[in-house]
mmCIF file of C-alpha atoms and ligand atoms in Angstrom:
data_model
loop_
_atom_site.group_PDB
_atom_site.id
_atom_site.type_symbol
_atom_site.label_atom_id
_atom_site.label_comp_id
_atom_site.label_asym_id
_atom_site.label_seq_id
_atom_site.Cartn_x
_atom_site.Cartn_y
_atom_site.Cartn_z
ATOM 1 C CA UNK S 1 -86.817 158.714 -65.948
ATOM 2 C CA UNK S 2 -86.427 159.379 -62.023
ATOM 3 C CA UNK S 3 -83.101 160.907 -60.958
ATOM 4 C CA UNK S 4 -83.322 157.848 -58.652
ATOM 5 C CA UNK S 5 -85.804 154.649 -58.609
ATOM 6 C CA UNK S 6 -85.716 152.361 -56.102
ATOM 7 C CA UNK S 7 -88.246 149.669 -56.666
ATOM 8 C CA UNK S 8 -88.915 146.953 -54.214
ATOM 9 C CA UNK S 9 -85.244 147.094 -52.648
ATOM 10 C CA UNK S 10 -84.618 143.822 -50.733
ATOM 11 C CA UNK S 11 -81.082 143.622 -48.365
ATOM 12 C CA UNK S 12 -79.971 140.617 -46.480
ATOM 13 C CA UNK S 13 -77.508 140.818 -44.033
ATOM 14 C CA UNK S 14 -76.934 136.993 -43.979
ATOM 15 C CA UNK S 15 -79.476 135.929 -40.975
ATOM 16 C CA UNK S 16 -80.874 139.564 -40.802
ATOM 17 C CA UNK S 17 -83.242 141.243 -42.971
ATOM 18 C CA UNK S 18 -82.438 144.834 -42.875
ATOM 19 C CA UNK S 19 -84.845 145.696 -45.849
ATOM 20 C CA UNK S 20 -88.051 143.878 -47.002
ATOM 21 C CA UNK S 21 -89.304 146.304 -49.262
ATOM 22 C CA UNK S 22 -88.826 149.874 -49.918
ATOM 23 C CA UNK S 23 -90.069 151.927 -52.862
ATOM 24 C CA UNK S 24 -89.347 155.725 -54.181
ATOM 25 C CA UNK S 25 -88.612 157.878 -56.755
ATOM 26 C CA UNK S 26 -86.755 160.768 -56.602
ATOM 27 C CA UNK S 27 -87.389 163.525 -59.894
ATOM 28 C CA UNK S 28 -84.303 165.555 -61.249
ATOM 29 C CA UNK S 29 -83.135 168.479 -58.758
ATOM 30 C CA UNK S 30 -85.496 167.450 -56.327
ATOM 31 C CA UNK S 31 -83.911 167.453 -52.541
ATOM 32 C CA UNK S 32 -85.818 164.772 -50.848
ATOM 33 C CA UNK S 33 -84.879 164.152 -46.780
ATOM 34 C CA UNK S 34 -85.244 160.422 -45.528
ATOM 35 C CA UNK S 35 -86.429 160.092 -41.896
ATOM 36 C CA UNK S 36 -86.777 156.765 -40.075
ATOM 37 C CA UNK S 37 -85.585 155.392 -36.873
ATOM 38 C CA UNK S 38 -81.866 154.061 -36.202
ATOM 39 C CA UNK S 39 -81.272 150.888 -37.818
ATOM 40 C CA UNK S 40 -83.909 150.736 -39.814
ATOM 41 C CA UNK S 41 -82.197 150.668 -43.440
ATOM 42 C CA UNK S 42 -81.157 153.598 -44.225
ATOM 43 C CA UNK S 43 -77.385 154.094 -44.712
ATOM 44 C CA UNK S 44 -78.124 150.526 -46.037
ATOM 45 C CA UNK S 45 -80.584 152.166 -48.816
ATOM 46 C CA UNK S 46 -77.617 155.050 -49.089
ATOM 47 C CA UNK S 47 -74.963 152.772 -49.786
ATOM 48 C CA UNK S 48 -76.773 150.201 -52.358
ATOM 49 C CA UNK S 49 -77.675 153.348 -54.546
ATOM 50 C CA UNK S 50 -74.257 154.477 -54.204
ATOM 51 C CA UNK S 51 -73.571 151.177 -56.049
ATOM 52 C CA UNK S 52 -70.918 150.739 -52.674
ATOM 53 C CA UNK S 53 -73.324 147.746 -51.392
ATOM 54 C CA UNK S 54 -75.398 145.257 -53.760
ATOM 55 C CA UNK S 55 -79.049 144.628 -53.005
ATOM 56 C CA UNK S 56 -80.521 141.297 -52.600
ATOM 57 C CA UNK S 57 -83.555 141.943 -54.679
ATOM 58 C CA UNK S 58 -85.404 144.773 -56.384
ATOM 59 C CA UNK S 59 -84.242 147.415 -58.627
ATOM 60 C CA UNK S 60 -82.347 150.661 -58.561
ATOM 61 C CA UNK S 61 -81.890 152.740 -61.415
ATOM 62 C CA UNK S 62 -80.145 156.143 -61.834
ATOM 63 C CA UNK S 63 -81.644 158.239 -65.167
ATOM 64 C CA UNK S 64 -82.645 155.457 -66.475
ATOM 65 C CA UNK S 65 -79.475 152.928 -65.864
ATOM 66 C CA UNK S 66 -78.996 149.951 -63.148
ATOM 67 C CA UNK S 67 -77.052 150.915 -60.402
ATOM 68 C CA UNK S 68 -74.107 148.181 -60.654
ATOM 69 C CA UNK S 69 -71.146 149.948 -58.731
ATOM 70 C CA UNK S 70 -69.985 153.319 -58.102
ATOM 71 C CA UNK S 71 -70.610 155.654 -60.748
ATOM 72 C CA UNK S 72 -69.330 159.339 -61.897
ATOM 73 C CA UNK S 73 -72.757 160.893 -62.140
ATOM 74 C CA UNK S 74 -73.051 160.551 -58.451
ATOM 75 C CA UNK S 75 -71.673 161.954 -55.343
ATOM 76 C CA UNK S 76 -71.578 160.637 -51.648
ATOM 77 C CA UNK S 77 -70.810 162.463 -48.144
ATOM 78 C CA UNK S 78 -70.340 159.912 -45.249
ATOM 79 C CA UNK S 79 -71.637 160.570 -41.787
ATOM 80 C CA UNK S 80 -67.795 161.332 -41.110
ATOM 81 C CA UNK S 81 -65.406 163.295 -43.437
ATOM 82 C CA UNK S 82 -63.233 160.918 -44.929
ATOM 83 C CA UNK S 83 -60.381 163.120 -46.184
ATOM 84 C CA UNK S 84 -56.475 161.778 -46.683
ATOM 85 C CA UNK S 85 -54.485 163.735 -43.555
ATOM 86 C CA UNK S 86 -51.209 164.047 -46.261
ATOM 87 C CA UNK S 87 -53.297 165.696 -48.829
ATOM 88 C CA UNK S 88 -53.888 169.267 -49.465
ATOM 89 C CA UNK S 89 -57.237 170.530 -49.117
ATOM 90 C CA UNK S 90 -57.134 171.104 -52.759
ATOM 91 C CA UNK S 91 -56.135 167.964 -53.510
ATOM 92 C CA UNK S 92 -58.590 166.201 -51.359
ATOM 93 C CA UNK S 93 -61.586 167.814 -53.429
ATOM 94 C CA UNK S 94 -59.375 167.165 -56.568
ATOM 95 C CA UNK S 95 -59.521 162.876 -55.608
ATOM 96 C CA UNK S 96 -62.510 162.140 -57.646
ATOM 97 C CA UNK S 97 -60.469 164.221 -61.266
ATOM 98 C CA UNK S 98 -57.818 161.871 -60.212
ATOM 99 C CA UNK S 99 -59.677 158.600 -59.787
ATOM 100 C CA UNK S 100 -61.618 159.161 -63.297
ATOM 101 C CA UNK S 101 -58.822 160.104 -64.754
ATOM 102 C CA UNK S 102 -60.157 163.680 -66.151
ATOM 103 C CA UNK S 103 -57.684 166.625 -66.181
ATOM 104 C CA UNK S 104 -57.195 168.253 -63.274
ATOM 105 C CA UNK S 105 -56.248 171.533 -65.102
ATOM 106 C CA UNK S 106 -60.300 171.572 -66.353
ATOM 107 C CA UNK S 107 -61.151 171.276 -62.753
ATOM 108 C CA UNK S 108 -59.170 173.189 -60.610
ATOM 109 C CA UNK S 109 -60.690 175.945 -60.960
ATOM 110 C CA UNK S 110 -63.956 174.582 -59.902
ATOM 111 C CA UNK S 111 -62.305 172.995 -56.884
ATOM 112 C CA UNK S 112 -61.389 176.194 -56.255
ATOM 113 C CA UNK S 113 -65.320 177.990 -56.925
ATOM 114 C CA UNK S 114 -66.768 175.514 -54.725
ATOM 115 C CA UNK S 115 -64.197 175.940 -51.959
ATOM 116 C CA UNK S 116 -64.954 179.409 -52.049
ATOM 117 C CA UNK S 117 -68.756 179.036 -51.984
ATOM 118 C CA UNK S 118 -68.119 176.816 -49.027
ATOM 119 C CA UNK S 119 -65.727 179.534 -47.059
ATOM 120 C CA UNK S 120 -62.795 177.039 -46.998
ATOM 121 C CA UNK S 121 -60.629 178.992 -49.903
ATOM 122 C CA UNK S 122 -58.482 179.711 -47.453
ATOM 123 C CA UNK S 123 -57.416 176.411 -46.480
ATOM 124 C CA UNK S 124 -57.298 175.149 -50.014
ATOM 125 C CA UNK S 125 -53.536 174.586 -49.373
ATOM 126 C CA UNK S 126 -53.883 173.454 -45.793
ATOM 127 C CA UNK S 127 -53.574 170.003 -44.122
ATOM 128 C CA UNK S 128 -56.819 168.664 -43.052
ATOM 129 C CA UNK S 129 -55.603 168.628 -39.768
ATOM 130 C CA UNK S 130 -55.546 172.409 -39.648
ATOM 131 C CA UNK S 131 -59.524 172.170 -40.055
ATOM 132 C CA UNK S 132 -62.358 172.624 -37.781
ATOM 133 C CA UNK S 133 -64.698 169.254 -38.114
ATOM 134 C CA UNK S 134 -67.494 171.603 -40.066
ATOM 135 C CA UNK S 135 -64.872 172.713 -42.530
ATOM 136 C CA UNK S 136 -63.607 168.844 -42.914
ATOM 137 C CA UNK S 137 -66.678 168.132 -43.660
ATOM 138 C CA UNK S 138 -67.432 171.191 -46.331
ATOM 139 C CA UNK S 139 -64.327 170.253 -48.172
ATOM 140 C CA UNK S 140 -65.809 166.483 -48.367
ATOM 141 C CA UNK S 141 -68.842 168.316 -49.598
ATOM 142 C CA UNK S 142 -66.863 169.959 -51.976
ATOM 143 C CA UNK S 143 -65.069 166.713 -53.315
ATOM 144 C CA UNK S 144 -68.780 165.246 -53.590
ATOM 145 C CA UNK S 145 -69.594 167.915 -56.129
ATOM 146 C CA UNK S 146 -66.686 168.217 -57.994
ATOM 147 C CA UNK S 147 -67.086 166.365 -60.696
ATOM 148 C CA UNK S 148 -70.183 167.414 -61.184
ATOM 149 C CA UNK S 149 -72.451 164.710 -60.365
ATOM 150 C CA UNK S 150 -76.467 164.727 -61.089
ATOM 151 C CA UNK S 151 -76.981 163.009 -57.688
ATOM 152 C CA UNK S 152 -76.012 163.681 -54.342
ATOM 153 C CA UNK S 153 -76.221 161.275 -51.452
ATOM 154 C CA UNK S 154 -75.890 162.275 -47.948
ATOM 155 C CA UNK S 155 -76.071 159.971 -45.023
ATOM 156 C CA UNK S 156 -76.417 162.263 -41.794
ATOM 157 C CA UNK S 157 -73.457 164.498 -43.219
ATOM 158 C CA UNK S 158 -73.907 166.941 -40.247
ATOM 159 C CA UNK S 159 -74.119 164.408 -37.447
ATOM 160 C CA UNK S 160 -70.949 164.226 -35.640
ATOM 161 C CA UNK S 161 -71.066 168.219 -35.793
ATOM 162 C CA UNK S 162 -72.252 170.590 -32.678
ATOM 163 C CA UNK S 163 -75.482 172.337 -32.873
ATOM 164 C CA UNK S 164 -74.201 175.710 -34.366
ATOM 165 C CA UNK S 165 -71.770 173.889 -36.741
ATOM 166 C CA UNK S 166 -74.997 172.021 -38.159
ATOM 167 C CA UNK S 167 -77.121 174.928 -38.094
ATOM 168 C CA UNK S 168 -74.171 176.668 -40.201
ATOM 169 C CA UNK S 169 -73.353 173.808 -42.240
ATOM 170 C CA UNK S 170 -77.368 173.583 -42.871
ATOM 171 C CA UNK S 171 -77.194 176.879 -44.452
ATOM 172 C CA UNK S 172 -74.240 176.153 -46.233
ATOM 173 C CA UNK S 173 -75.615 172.877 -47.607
ATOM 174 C CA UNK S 174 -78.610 174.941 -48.854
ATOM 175 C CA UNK S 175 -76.746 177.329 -50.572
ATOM 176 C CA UNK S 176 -74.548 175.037 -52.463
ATOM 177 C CA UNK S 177 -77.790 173.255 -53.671
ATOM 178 C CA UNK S 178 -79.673 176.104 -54.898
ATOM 179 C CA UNK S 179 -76.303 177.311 -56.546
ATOM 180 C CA UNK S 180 -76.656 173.993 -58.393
ATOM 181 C CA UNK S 181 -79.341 172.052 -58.354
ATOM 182 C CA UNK S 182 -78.412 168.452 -58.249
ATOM 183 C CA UNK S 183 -80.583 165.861 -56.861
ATOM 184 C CA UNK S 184 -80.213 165.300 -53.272
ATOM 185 C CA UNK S 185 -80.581 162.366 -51.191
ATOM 186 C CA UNK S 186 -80.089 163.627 -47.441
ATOM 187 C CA UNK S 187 -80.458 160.801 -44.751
ATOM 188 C CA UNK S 188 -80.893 162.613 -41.417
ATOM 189 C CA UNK S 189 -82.226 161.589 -37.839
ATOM 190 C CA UNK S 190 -83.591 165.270 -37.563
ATOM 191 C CA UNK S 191 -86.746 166.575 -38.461
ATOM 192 C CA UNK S 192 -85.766 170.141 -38.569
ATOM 193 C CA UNK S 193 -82.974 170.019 -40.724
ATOM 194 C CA UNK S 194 -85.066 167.677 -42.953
ATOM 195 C CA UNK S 195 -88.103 170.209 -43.252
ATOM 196 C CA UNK S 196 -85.410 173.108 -43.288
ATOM 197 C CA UNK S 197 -83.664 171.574 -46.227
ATOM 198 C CA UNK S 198 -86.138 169.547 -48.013
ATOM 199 C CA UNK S 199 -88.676 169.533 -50.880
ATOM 200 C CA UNK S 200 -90.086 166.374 -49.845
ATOM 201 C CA UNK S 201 -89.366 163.835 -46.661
ATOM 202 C CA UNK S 202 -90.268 160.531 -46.469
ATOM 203 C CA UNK S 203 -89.702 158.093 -43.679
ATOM 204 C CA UNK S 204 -88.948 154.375 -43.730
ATOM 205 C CA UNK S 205 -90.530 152.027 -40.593
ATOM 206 C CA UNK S 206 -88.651 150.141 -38.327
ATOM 207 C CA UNK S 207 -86.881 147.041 -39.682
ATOM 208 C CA UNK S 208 -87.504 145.213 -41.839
ATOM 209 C CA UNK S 209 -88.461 148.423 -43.457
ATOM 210 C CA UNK S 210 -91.603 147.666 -45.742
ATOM 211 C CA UNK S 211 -92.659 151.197 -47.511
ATOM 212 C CA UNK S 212 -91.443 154.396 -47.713
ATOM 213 C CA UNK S 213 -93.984 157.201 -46.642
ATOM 214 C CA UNK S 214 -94.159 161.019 -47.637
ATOM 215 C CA UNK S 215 -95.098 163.383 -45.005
ATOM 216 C CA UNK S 216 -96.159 166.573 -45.116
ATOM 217 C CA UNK S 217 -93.609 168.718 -42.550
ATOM 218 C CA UNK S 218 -94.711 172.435 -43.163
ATOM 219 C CA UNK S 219 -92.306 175.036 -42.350
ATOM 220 C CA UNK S 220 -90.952 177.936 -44.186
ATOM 221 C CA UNK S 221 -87.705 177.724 -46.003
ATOM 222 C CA UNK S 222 -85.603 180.710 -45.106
HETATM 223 P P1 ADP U 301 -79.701 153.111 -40.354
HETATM 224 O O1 ADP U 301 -78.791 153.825 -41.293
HETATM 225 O O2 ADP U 301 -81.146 153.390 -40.632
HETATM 226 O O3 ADP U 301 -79.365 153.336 -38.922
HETATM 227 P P2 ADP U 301 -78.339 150.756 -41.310
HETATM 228 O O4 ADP U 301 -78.583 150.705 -42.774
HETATM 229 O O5 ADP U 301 -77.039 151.244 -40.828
HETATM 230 O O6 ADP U 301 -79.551 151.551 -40.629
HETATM 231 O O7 ADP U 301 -78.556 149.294 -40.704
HETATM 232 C C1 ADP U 301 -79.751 148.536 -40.926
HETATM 233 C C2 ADP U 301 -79.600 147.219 -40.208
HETATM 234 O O8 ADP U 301 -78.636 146.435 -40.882
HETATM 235 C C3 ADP U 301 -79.108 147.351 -38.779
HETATM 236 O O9 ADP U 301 -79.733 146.343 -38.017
HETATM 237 C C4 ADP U 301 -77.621 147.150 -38.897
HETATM 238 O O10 ADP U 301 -77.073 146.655 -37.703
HETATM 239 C C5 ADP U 301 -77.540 146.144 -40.011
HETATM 240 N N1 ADP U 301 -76.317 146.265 -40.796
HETATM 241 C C6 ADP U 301 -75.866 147.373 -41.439
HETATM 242 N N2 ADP U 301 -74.748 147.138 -42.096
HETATM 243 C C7 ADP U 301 -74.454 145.843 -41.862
HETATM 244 C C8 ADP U 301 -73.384 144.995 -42.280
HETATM 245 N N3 ADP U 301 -72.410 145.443 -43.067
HETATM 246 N N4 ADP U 301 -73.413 143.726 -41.856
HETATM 247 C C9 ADP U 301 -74.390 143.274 -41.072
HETATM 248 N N5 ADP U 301 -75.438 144.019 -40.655
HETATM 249 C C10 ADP U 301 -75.455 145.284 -41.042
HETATM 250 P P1 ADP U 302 -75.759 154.491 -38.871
HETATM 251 O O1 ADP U 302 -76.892 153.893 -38.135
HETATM 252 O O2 ADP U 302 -75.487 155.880 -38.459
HETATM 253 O O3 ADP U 302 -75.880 154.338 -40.334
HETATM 254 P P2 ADP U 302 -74.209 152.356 -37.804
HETATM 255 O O4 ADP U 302 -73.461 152.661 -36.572
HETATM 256 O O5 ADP U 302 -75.461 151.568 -37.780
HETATM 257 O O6 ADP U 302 -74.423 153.736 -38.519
HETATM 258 O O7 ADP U 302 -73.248 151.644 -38.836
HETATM 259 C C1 ADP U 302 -72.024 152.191 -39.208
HETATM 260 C C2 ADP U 302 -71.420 151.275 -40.266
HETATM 261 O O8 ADP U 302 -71.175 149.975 -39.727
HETATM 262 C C3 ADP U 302 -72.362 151.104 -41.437
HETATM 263 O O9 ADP U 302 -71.721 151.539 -42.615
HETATM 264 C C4 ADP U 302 -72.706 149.636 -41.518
HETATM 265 O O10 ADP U 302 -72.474 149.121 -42.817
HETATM 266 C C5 ADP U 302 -71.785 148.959 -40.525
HETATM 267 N N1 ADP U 302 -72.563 148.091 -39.664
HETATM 268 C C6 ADP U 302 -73.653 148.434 -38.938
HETATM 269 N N2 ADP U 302 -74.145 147.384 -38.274
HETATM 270 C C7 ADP U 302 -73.338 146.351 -38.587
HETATM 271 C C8 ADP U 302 -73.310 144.992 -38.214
HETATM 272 N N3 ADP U 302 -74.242 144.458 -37.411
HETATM 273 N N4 ADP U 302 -72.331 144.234 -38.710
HETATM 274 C C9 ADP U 302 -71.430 144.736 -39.525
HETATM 275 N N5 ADP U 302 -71.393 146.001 -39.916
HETATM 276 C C10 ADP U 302 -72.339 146.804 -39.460
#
């Protein structure tokens, strides 16, 4: 099965139809950008296969499974990083051990590998506070991952960043996912970083958002 299938996703905000219909499938370590213009679904689409919001009608299945609330195979970066300001570093990425209960000795290490791969080791002790905004958001990143989920769900995780900081953090993304391969789900309002980053992009239409449509953005990935 698809890494993610959405079939025929239907959301109701009470009076307001954000989505009528939206279709796709995305394979196993695929990286797949989603384009489409504000409002138009899309953190919507992000958060029901999250299993943080419920859909009004349609399907969405990870590997196989209905998406009925948040689950430990996947992992989701917010447009802002959402980290706890009297929490280590560390301990930040560590949340997700905690939360599912898994031992934190078996995954410290890791914590510590992707810190590392993300050029934050050595704040792994620091207050968020003490970070830039790019790092914040590399250590949420880095909380996203570890616990090794098979799915990945960005919504515009670069946005409130300046232009180098993205560019960087574009790299850095990149990196990570080639260092491991988990299905991506990247919701961006930029083209660039979507044909820099992706394998495929597809772009809703406006709301209510009826298909989903591939297109073809050729540029060379670095
Ligand atoms: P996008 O991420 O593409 O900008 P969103 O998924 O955020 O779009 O929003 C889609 C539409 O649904 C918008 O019109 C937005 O105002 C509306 N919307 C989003 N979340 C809610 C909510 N919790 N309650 C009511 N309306 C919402
Ligand atoms: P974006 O377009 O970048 O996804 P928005 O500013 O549209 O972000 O929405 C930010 C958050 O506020 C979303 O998580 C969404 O659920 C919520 N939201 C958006 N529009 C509405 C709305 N009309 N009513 C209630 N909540 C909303």
């Amino acid at each position: 099965p698809p890494a993610l299938d959405i079939r025929d996703l239907r959301k109701q905000y009470g009076e307001l139809e954000a989505i009528r219909s939206v279709s796709l499938a995305v394979a196993d370590g695929e990286f797949v950008s989603l384009l489409g213009p504000s409002g138009c679904g899309k953190s919507t689409l992000l958060m029901i296969a999250a299993g943080l919001s419920r859909a009004s009608g349609g399907s969405v299945t990870i590997g196989g499974t209905a998406v009925t609330g948040p689950r430990r195979d996947t992992g989701v970066v917010f447009q802002a990083p959402v980290l706890l300001p009297w929490r280590s570093v560390l301990d930040n990425v560590l949340l997700p051990i905690e939360f599912q209960g898994l031992p934190r000795a078996t995954y410290e290490p890791r914590a510590r590998d992707l810190l590392r791969m993300a050029r934050i080791d050595a704040f792994a002790d620091a207050l968020p506070h003490q970070l830039s905004g790019g790092m914040k958001q590399r250590a949420a990143i880095c909380r996203a991952l570890v616990h090794e989920p098979k799915l990945l769900l960005m919504d515009e995780p670069f946005s409130a960043l300046d232009a180098i900081t993205r560019d960087e953090m574009g790299v850095e993304l990149l990196r990570l996912w080639q260092a491991f391969r988990k299905t991506v789900v990247f919701v961006t309002h930029s083209i660039r970083e979507a044909a820099f980053l992706s394998d495929r992009v597809l772009v809703m239409g406006r709301r209510p958002a009826t298909i989903v449509e591939e297109v073809a953005i050729d540029l060379p990935r670095p």
